[in-house]
XYZ file of C-alpha atoms in Angstrom:
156
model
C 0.000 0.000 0.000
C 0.748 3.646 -0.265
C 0.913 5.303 2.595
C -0.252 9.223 3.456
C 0.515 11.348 6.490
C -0.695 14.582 7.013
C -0.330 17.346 9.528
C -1.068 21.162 9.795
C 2.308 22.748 9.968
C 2.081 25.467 12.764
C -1.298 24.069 14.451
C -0.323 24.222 18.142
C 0.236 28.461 17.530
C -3.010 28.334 15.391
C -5.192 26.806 18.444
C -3.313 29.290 20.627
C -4.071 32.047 18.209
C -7.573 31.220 17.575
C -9.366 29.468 20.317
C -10.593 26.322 21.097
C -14.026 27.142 19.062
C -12.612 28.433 15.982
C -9.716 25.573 15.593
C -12.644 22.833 16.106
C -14.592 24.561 13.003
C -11.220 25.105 10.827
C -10.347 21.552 12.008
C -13.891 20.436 10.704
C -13.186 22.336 7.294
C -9.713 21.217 7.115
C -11.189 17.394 7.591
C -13.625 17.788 5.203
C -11.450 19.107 2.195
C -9.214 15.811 3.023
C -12.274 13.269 2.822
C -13.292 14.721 -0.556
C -9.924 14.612 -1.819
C -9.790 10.796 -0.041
C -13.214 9.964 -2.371
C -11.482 11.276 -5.513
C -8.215 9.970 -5.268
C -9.596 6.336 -4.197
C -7.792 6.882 -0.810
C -8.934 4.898 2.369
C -8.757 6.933 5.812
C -6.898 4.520 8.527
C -7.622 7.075 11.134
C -6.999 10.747 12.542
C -4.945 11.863 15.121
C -5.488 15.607 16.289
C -4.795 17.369 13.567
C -3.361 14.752 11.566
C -4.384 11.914 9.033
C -3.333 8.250 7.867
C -4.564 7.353 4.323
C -3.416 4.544 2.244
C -3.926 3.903 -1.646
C -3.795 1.134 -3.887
C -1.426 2.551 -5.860
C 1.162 5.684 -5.226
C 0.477 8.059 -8.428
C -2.973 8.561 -6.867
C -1.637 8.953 -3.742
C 0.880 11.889 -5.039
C -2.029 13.409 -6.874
C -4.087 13.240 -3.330
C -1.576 14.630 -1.191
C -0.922 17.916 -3.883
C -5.005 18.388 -4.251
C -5.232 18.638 0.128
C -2.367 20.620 0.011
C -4.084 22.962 -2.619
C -7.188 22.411 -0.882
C -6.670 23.504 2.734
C -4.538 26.700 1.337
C -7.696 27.998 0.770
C -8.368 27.563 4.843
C -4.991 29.572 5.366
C -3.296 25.974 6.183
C -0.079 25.227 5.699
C 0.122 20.612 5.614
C 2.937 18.522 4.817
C 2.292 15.312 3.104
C 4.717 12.207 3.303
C 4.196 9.062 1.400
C 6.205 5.497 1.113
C 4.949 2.634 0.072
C 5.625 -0.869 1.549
C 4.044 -3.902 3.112
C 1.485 -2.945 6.029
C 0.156 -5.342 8.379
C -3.816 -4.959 8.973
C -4.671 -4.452 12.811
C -8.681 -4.494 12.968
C -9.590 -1.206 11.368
C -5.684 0.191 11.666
C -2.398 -0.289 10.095
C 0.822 -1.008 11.410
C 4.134 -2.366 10.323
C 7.992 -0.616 9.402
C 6.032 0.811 6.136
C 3.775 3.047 8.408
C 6.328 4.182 10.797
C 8.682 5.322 7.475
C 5.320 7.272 5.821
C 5.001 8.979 9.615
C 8.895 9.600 9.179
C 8.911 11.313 5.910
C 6.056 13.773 6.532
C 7.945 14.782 9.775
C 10.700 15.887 7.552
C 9.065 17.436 4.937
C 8.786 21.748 5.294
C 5.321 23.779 5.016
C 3.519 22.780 1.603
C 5.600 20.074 0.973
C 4.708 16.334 -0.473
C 7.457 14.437 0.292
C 8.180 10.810 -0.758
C 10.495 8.251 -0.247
C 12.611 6.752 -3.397
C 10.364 3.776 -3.372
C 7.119 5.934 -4.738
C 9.402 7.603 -7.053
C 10.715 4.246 -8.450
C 7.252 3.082 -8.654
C 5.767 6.241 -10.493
C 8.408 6.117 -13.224
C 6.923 7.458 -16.270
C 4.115 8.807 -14.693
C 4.830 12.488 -15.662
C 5.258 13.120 -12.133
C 8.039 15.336 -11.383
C 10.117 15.868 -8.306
C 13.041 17.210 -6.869
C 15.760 15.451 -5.072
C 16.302 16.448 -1.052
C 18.583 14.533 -0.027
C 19.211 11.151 1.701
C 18.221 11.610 5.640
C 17.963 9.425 8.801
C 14.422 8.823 9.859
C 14.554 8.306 13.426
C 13.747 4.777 15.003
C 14.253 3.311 11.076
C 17.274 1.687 9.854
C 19.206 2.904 7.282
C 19.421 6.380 5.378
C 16.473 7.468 2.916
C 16.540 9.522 0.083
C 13.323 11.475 -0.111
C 12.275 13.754 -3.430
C 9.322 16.491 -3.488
C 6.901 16.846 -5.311
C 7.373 19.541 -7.893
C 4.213 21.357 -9.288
């Protein structure tokens, strides 16, 4: 599977900034743009977590295309996200997923900057000749997993 995290870059200052009330209602908004962008992308939502989101897809060009449209999507809420994706073998725990595969999609969106979709060289590889472009950022260490990773943006 293709895995997608998602978090609002900033969001402890925004609930500080605008209130408990308010950040449940942009919250609400910022959920809802993801679950239509979920539907159209043939995404499955594993589960939330505060302000973040596990997703997985059958296959990782929709998953790229899914993680640019919320990013697009929740701009228009004044949101910054960043989106990280890998794909690898998950193991199915009742209604949630676990396995290294999860923990390396949780580890590239925790690198990735404000706006950013960031994937590991596995999606590339498997999106060759896709037309999807990106831009190389480097190998990094993705704490708790083995190894170094290179991980590429998405470029528009």
């Amino acid at each position: 599977a293709t895995i997608l995290f998602c978090d609002i870059v900033r969001s402890t200052d925004l609930v500080t900034e605008l209130g408990d009330r308010r950040w449940r209602d942009l919250l609400d908004a910022y959920y809802a743009v993801i679950r239509r962008q979920l539907a159209r992308f043939a995404g499955r939502e594993v589960k939330t977590m505060g302000d973040g989101i596990l997703a997985t897809f059958d296959g990782p060009a929709r998953a790229i295309r899914c993680g640019l449209a919320i990013r697009d999507g929740v701009r228009q809420l004044g949101l910054d996200v960043r989106v990280g994706l890998h794909t690898g073998e998950v193991e199915a725990m009742g209604d949630d997923i676990g396995g290294l595969a999860v923990h390396i999609g949780e580890r590239v969106s925790a690198t990735a900057t404000a706006g950013e979709v960031l994937a590991s060289r596995t999606v590339v590889d498997l999106v060759a000749g896709s037309g999807i472009t990106f831009e190389d950022r480097g190998e990094h260490e993705l704490k708790g997993v083995p190894d170094r990773w290179q991980l590429f943006a998405v470029t528009p």
